[in-house]
Amino acid sequence: MSKHHSLLQSFGALLVLDADSRRIQAISSNAAVMLGVSAPEEGRFPMLSSVLGKRLSQRVRYELQGQQRLPGPLTFKCPTRSNRFQLHAYRAGAHVLVEIEPLNTLGKQRLLGTVNERLMRLAEATHQEELLDYLVMAVQELTGHDRVSVCHFDSDWHGLIVAESLSASSVKPSGELPSGRLPALLGQRFPAKDFPIALRRAYERHPVRLIQDVAATCEDLQPRDVAADVSACFLRAPAPERQLYLQRLGGRGALSVAMQGDTGLWGLLYCHSATAHPVTPPVRDAVRTLVQMATQRLLLLRARQEARYLQRVQDSLVLSSNNRLKPQNPYQLFTQHADTWQSLFRAHGVALWVKGSVYQSGNTPKPEAISQFVTRIEKAHIHSGPWCTQETTKEPLTSSLGMLEHSGVLAIPLPTSPTQRSWLIFFRPEQVETLYWAMQPSSSPLHPLMLSPSAAWCEEVTGKSEAWQRVERLAAMDLGEDLTLAISAYEISTLNMHLERERKALADANQRLEQLAHFDPLTQVWNRYRIEQAIDAQLVAAQRYGAAFALLLFDVDHFKQINDTLGHSVGDDVLVSLARLVENSLRGCDHLGRWGGEEFVVLATHSNMEAAEGLAERLRSLVATLYVNGLDQPMTVSIGVAVWQHGDSCKTLIARADTAMYQAKRNGRNRVEIAAKSAP
């Protein structure tokens, strides 16, 4: 154990107990002053009750039986002192650690009312900038720090300050910084080396970190020969490198709270003060509550924005009812929709490669370069997902193709033929970006940083395009599936007109069209178009004969994490295995369809509420037993169940099932939720 791990901050005291939580084996060096307890002498370990009193000691012992930590903090009045304190107790190896902090007389009701008001304001925010600006302002009002910032991590773990609030006294009317005050960091970046993986994992385990005074003398454990592990202690002193880091930022007191996203750490809320700055436990809890609410609201706003974008792409799909009746050739489709596609994907050019023919719109490479690129990517990119790059000059597939004007490429495979895929390709130009980095290299680490943006600390990024966002890649796949079907429909239509004498070829082509039109190419279950047809037919039967039926809408929990960490090939295997398992377990009168992405729909005919719920629970349990090669964690699904009621349409049934499914996710995933009945 490194030496600094045994050092503690002085705003609280630490007691080290035996495994039975009865005797004190070590104390922090400030416990004598704070709690009136002396360090244990050799062979004489005082009882915990001598510090906490008999009743509180018994409660701590009782609540820790068989548990790793107390379910929540306890408050008490020390028998030897008149002050009130708060304690946390938890197990660390062979010891029980008790962290104790003094409580001030802060009015809990007033704090609760203030927090509730702030939570309501956060819940009403309609966009990210408004949400984060209000969060930092509200936190600063609660804590009184000189500077409160939100740092967001990009995909490379570089940090960007996206919101900030400075105290009113932090800046003079002239714009100069008063002595001892902290400068603004808004818009500045911090390199990924400032956030090593060990630090990020520590925030996942312990989302709140307080450094009351980085310059204060640290406390030690007495006696020092007690080998207690205090690495997870809230009172632990910061490591020397973090002390130095905070000092170089110009801060003396700091509070930081992790902002956890869907798949990991989204960012951090930082509170800095130029002087020592205490933050009481109730205020810390209030700040954490605000951060959690803001993070959830942020994720919801992002999900809504992505949903609106995906809907716009859906609205642009080419396979309309008219196109089903009168299929268009690839050139007509491309000419009609190219401008819309460029706008949706923020591209300055788009190309469609079909059987050696290249159709182009906007600013694109030469046809020969596009054909050569298709030849390379057809061999190198074998899975069905999209391929993209921001730097064509550094990407092996494109570096020698003369695409200097096109830094970004997004390519979507279209499985229009068993032997040769077609490709839809978007191009983006170089986006010169000026980045302001907050960290100044210094030969002397004791010198404070110069944090104001200046030419010396500006980085001009060239040769890269704007990044292809995850939602754009998903939308591109939706567009690619629809375009594949449209092109295939045209090819089949052409065969029907010109190959009447070749009946076998015509039959094979029609069979392929049927497969493309009604079955999902990956899982081989019904696609969305076919399952919608079946639902509409069941609705007619229900209205006419009162035949009850239900819809089960479910998707794979944490599927994005599986794709991001294990790769698209494992993700595809998960979907194929899941579809095969569910389809084989259904009755002959029930139907399975892929609704989109990782979402599936089961149409359960002749099923009332009880039968539908039973089926959903059976499927949920069955999926939990599924094994997929390469996936080392159990697979689970969240299922929403909606039973037909008079007045339902396909849209309302799906909407109720979708609402129930997301309720299942909010309630912990791997569960079944029944949709509420709609109002008559």
mmCIF file with all atom_site columns, N, CA, C and O in Angstrom, residues 531-554:
data_model
loop_
_atom_site.group_PDB
_atom_site.id
_atom_site.type_symbol
_atom_site.label_atom_id
_atom_site.label_alt_id
_atom_site.label_comp_id
_atom_site.label_asym_id
_atom_site.label_entity_id
_atom_site.label_seq_id
_atom_site.pdbx_PDB_ins_code
_atom_site.Cartn_x
_atom_site.Cartn_y
_atom_site.Cartn_z
_atom_site.occupancy
_atom_site.B_iso_or_equiv
_atom_site.pdbx_formal_charge
_atom_site.auth_seq_id
_atom_site.auth_comp_id
_atom_site.auth_asym_id
_atom_site.auth_atom_id
_atom_site.pdbx_PDB_model_num
ATOM 1  N N  . ILE A 1 531 ? -44.522 -7.777  -40.494 1.00 0.00 ? 531 ILE A N  1
ATOM 2  C CA . ILE A 1 531 ? -45.203 -7.920  -39.210 1.00 0.00 ? 531 ILE A CA 1
ATOM 3  C C  . ILE A 1 531 ? -46.309 -6.881  -39.072 1.00 0.00 ? 531 ILE A C  1
ATOM 4  O O  . ILE A 1 531 ? -47.352 -7.128  -38.460 1.00 0.00 ? 531 ILE A O  1
ATOM 5  N N  . GLU A 1 532 ? -46.122 -5.696  -39.672 1.00 0.00 ? 532 GLU A N  1
ATOM 6  C CA . GLU A 1 532 ? -47.192 -4.689  -39.662 1.00 0.00 ? 532 GLU A CA 1
ATOM 7  C C  . GLU A 1 532 ? -48.408 -5.205  -40.431 1.00 0.00 ? 532 GLU A C  1
ATOM 8  O O  . GLU A 1 532 ? -49.563 -4.971  -40.015 1.00 0.00 ? 532 GLU A O  1
ATOM 9  N N  . GLN A 1 533 ? -48.174 -5.892  -41.556 1.00 0.00 ? 533 GLN A N  1
ATOM 10 C CA . GLN A 1 533 ? -49.287 -6.481  -42.299 1.00 0.00 ? 533 GLN A CA 1
ATOM 11 C C  . GLN A 1 533 ? -50.058 -7.469  -41.429 1.00 0.00 ? 533 GLN A C  1
ATOM 12 O O  . GLN A 1 533 ? -51.303 -7.473  -41.411 1.00 0.00 ? 533 GLN A O  1
ATOM 13 N N  . ALA A 1 534 ? -49.324 -8.319  -40.696 1.00 0.00 ? 534 ALA A N  1
ATOM 14 C CA . ALA A 1 534 ? -49.978 -9.313  -39.849 1.00 0.00 ? 534 ALA A CA 1
ATOM 15 C C  . ALA A 1 534 ? -50.759 -8.655  -38.712 1.00 0.00 ? 534 ALA A C  1
ATOM 16 O O  . ALA A 1 534 ? -51.858 -9.092  -38.359 1.00 0.00 ? 534 ALA A O  1
ATOM 17 N N  . ILE A 1 535 ? -50.201 -7.594  -38.141 1.00 0.00 ? 535 ILE A N  1
ATOM 18 C CA . ILE A 1 535 ? -50.905 -6.887  -37.059 1.00 0.00 ? 535 ILE A CA 1
ATOM 19 C C  . ILE A 1 535 ? -52.189 -6.266  -37.594 1.00 0.00 ? 535 ILE A C  1
ATOM 20 O O  . ILE A 1 535 ? -53.254 -6.333  -36.961 1.00 0.00 ? 535 ILE A O  1
ATOM 21 N N  . ASP A 1 536 ? -52.118 -5.647  -38.790 1.00 0.00 ? 536 ASP A N  1
ATOM 22 C CA . ASP A 1 536 ? -53.318 -5.038  -39.385 1.00 0.00 ? 536 ASP A CA 1
ATOM 23 C C  . ASP A 1 536 ? -54.396 -6.094  -39.632 1.00 0.00 ? 536 ASP A C  1
ATOM 24 O O  . ASP A 1 536 ? -55.588 -5.854  -39.388 1.00 0.00 ? 536 ASP A O  1
ATOM 25 N N  . ALA A 1 537 ? -53.999 -7.276  -40.112 1.00 0.00 ? 537 ALA A N  1
ATOM 26 C CA . ALA A 1 537 ? -54.973 -8.345  -40.345 1.00 0.00 ? 537 ALA A CA 1
ATOM 27 C C  . ALA A 1 537 ? -55.602 -8.805  -39.030 1.00 0.00 ? 537 ALA A C  1
ATOM 28 O O  . ALA A 1 537 ? -56.811 -9.074  -38.958 1.00 0.00 ? 537 ALA A O  1
ATOM 29 N N  . GLN A 1 538 ? -54.788 -8.890  -37.982 1.00 0.00 ? 538 GLN A N  1
ATOM 30 C CA . GLN A 1 538 ? -55.320 -9.317  -36.685 1.00 0.00 ? 538 GLN A CA 1
ATOM 31 C C  . GLN A 1 538 ? -56.259 -8.270  -36.105 1.00 0.00 ? 538 GLN A C  1
ATOM 32 O O  . GLN A 1 538 ? -57.239 -8.596  -35.426 1.00 0.00 ? 538 GLN A O  1
ATOM 33 N N  . LEU A 1 539 ? -55.971 -6.987  -36.367 1.00 0.00 ? 539 LEU A N  1
ATOM 34 C CA . LEU A 1 539 ? -56.862 -5.912  -35.909 1.00 0.00 ? 539 LEU A CA 1
ATOM 35 C C  . LEU A 1 539 ? -58.240 -6.041  -36.559 1.00 0.00 ? 539 LEU A C  1
ATOM 36 O O  . LEU A 1 539 ? -59.269 -5.837  -35.904 1.00 0.00 ? 539 LEU A O  1
ATOM 37 N N  . VAL A 1 540 ? -58.275 -6.375  -37.853 1.00 0.00 ? 540 VAL A N  1
ATOM 38 C CA . VAL A 1 540 ? -59.559 -6.557  -38.548 1.00 0.00 ? 540 VAL A CA 1
ATOM 39 C C  . VAL A 1 540 ? -60.341 -7.708  -37.918 1.00 0.00 ? 540 VAL A C  1
ATOM 40 O O  . VAL A 1 540 ? -61.549 -7.606  -37.655 1.00 0.00 ? 540 VAL A O  1
ATOM 41 N N  . ALA A 1 541 ? -59.650 -8.825  -37.634 1.00 0.00 ? 541 ALA A N  1
ATOM 42 C CA . ALA A 1 541 ? -60.318 -9.974  -37.017 1.00 0.00 ? 541 ALA A CA 1
ATOM 43 C C  . ALA A 1 541 ? -60.813 -9.641  -35.616 1.00 0.00 ? 541 ALA A C  1
ATOM 44 O O  . ALA A 1 541 ? -61.891 -10.072 -35.192 1.00 0.00 ? 541 ALA A O  1
ATOM 45 N N  . ALA A 1 542 ? -60.036 -8.868  -34.885 1.00 0.00 ? 542 ALA A N  1
ATOM 46 C CA . ALA A 1 542 ? -60.430 -8.507  -33.522 1.00 0.00 ? 542 ALA A CA 1
ATOM 47 C C  . ALA A 1 542 ? -61.667 -7.613  -33.533 1.00 0.00 ? 542 ALA A C  1
ATOM 48 O O  . ALA A 1 542 ? -62.591 -7.785  -32.718 1.00 0.00 ? 542 ALA A O  1
ATOM 49 N N  . GLN A 1 543 ? -61.690 -6.644  -34.443 1.00 0.00 ? 543 GLN A N  1
ATOM 50 C CA . GLN A 1 543 ? -62.845 -5.755  -34.524 1.00 0.00 ? 543 GLN A CA 1
ATOM 51 C C  . GLN A 1 543 ? -64.104 -6.508  -34.954 1.00 0.00 ? 543 GLN A C  1
ATOM 52 O O  . GLN A 1 543 ? -65.205 -6.242  -34.480 1.00 0.00 ? 543 GLN A O  1
ATOM 53 N N  . ARG A 1 544 ? -63.933 -7.469  -35.864 1.00 0.00 ? 544 ARG A N  1
ATOM 54 C CA . ARG A 1 544 ? -65.102 -8.163  -36.413 1.00 0.00 ? 544 ARG A CA 1
ATOM 55 C C  . ARG A 1 544 ? -65.585 -9.284  -35.502 1.00 0.00 ? 544 ARG A C  1
ATOM 56 O O  . ARG A 1 544 ? -66.793 -9.449  -35.287 1.00 0.00 ? 544 ARG A O  1
ATOM 57 N N  . TYR A 1 545 ? -64.664 -10.062 -34.927 1.00 0.00 ? 545 TYR A N  1
ATOM 58 C CA . TYR A 1 545 ? -65.068 -11.250 -34.169 1.00 0.00 ? 545 TYR A CA 1
ATOM 59 C C  . TYR A 1 545 ? -64.733 -11.167 -32.675 1.00 0.00 ? 545 TYR A C  1
ATOM 60 O O  . TYR A 1 545 ? -65.024 -12.095 -31.929 1.00 0.00 ? 545 TYR A O  1
ATOM 61 N N  . GLY A 1 546 ? -64.063 -10.070 -32.251 1.00 0.00 ? 546 GLY A N  1
ATOM 62 C CA . GLY A 1 546 ? -63.683 -9.945  -30.845 1.00 0.00 ? 546 GLY A CA 1
ATOM 63 C C  . GLY A 1 546 ? -62.577 -10.897 -30.449 1.00 0.00 ? 546 GLY A C  1
ATOM 64 O O  . GLY A 1 546 ? -62.463 -11.278 -29.282 1.00 0.00 ? 546 GLY A O  1
ATOM 65 N N  . ALA A 1 547 ? -61.737 -11.296 -31.408 1.00 0.00 ? 547 ALA A N  1
ATOM 66 C CA . ALA A 1 547 ? -60.651 -12.244 -31.128 1.00 0.00 ? 547 ALA A CA 1
ATOM 67 C C  . ALA A 1 547 ? -59.510 -11.510 -30.428 1.00 0.00 ? 547 ALA A C  1
ATOM 68 O O  . ALA A 1 547 ? -58.841 -10.663 -31.024 1.00 0.00 ? 547 ALA A O  1
ATOM 69 N N  . ALA A 1 548 ? -59.284 -11.823 -29.152 1.00 0.00 ? 548 ALA A N  1
ATOM 70 C CA . ALA A 1 548 ? -58.259 -11.123 -28.372 1.00 0.00 ? 548 ALA A CA 1
ATOM 71 C C  . ALA A 1 548 ? -56.860 -11.494 -28.873 1.00 0.00 ? 548 ALA A C  1
ATOM 72 O O  . ALA A 1 548 ? -56.611 -12.615 -29.305 1.00 0.00 ? 548 ALA A O  1
ATOM 73 N N  . PHE A 1 549 ? -55.959 -10.529 -28.837 1.00 0.00 ? 549 PHE A N  1
ATOM 74 C CA . PHE A 1 549 ? -54.557 -10.795 -29.149 1.00 0.00 ? 549 PHE A CA 1
ATOM 75 C C  . PHE A 1 549 ? -53.696 -9.759  -28.435 1.00 0.00 ? 549 PHE A C  1
ATOM 76 O O  . PHE A 1 549 ? -54.202 -8.792  -27.876 1.00 0.00 ? 549 PHE A O  1
ATOM 77 N N  . ALA A 1 550 ? -52.380 -10.005 -28.441 1.00 0.00 ? 550 ALA A N  1
ATOM 78 C CA . ALA A 1 550 ? -51.456 -9.117  -27.719 1.00 0.00 ? 550 ALA A CA 1
ATOM 79 C C  . ALA A 1 550 ? -50.177 -8.941  -28.527 1.00 0.00 ? 550 ALA A C  1
ATOM 80 O O  . ALA A 1 550 ? -49.842 -9.758  -29.389 1.00 0.00 ? 550 ALA A O  1
ATOM 81 N N  . LEU A 1 551 ? -49.493 -7.833  -28.237 1.00 0.00 ? 551 LEU A N  1
ATOM 82 C CA . LEU A 1 551 ? -48.171 -7.574  -28.809 1.00 0.00 ? 551 LEU A CA 1
ATOM 83 C C  . LEU A 1 551 ? -47.141 -7.566  -27.686 1.00 0.00 ? 551 LEU A C  1
ATOM 84 O O  . LEU A 1 551 ? -47.360 -6.976  -26.634 1.00 0.00 ? 551 LEU A O  1
ATOM 85 N N  . LEU A 1 552 ? -46.006 -8.238  -27.929 1.00 0.00 ? 552 LEU A N  1
ATOM 86 C CA . LEU A 1 552 ? -44.870 -8.215  -27.009 1.00 0.00 ? 552 LEU A CA 1
ATOM 87 C C  . LEU A 1 552 ? -43.729 -7.512  -27.733 1.00 0.00 ? 552 LEU A C  1
ATOM 88 O O  . LEU A 1 552 ? -43.227 -8.000  -28.751 1.00 0.00 ? 552 LEU A O  1
ATOM 89 N N  . LEU A 1 553 ? -43.324 -6.340  -27.235 1.00 0.00 ? 553 LEU A N  1
ATOM 90 C CA . LEU A 1 553 ? -42.220 -5.581  -27.826 1.00 0.00 ? 553 LEU A CA 1
ATOM 91 C C  . LEU A 1 553 ? -41.024 -5.694  -26.877 1.00 0.00 ? 553 LEU A C  1
ATOM 92 O O  . LEU A 1 553 ? -41.145 -5.392  -25.690 1.00 0.00 ? 553 LEU A O  1
ATOM 93 N N  . PHE A 1 554 ? -39.894 -6.170  -27.388 1.00 0.00 ? 554 PHE A N  1
ATOM 94 C CA . PHE A 1 554 ? -38.729 -6.331  -26.511 1.00 0.00 ? 554 PHE A CA 1
ATOM 95 C C  . PHE A 1 554 ? -37.457 -6.043  -27.286 1.00 0.00 ? 554 PHE A C  1
ATOM 96 O O  . PHE A 1 554 ? -37.415 -6.086  -28.517 1.00 0.00 ? 554 PHE A O  1
#
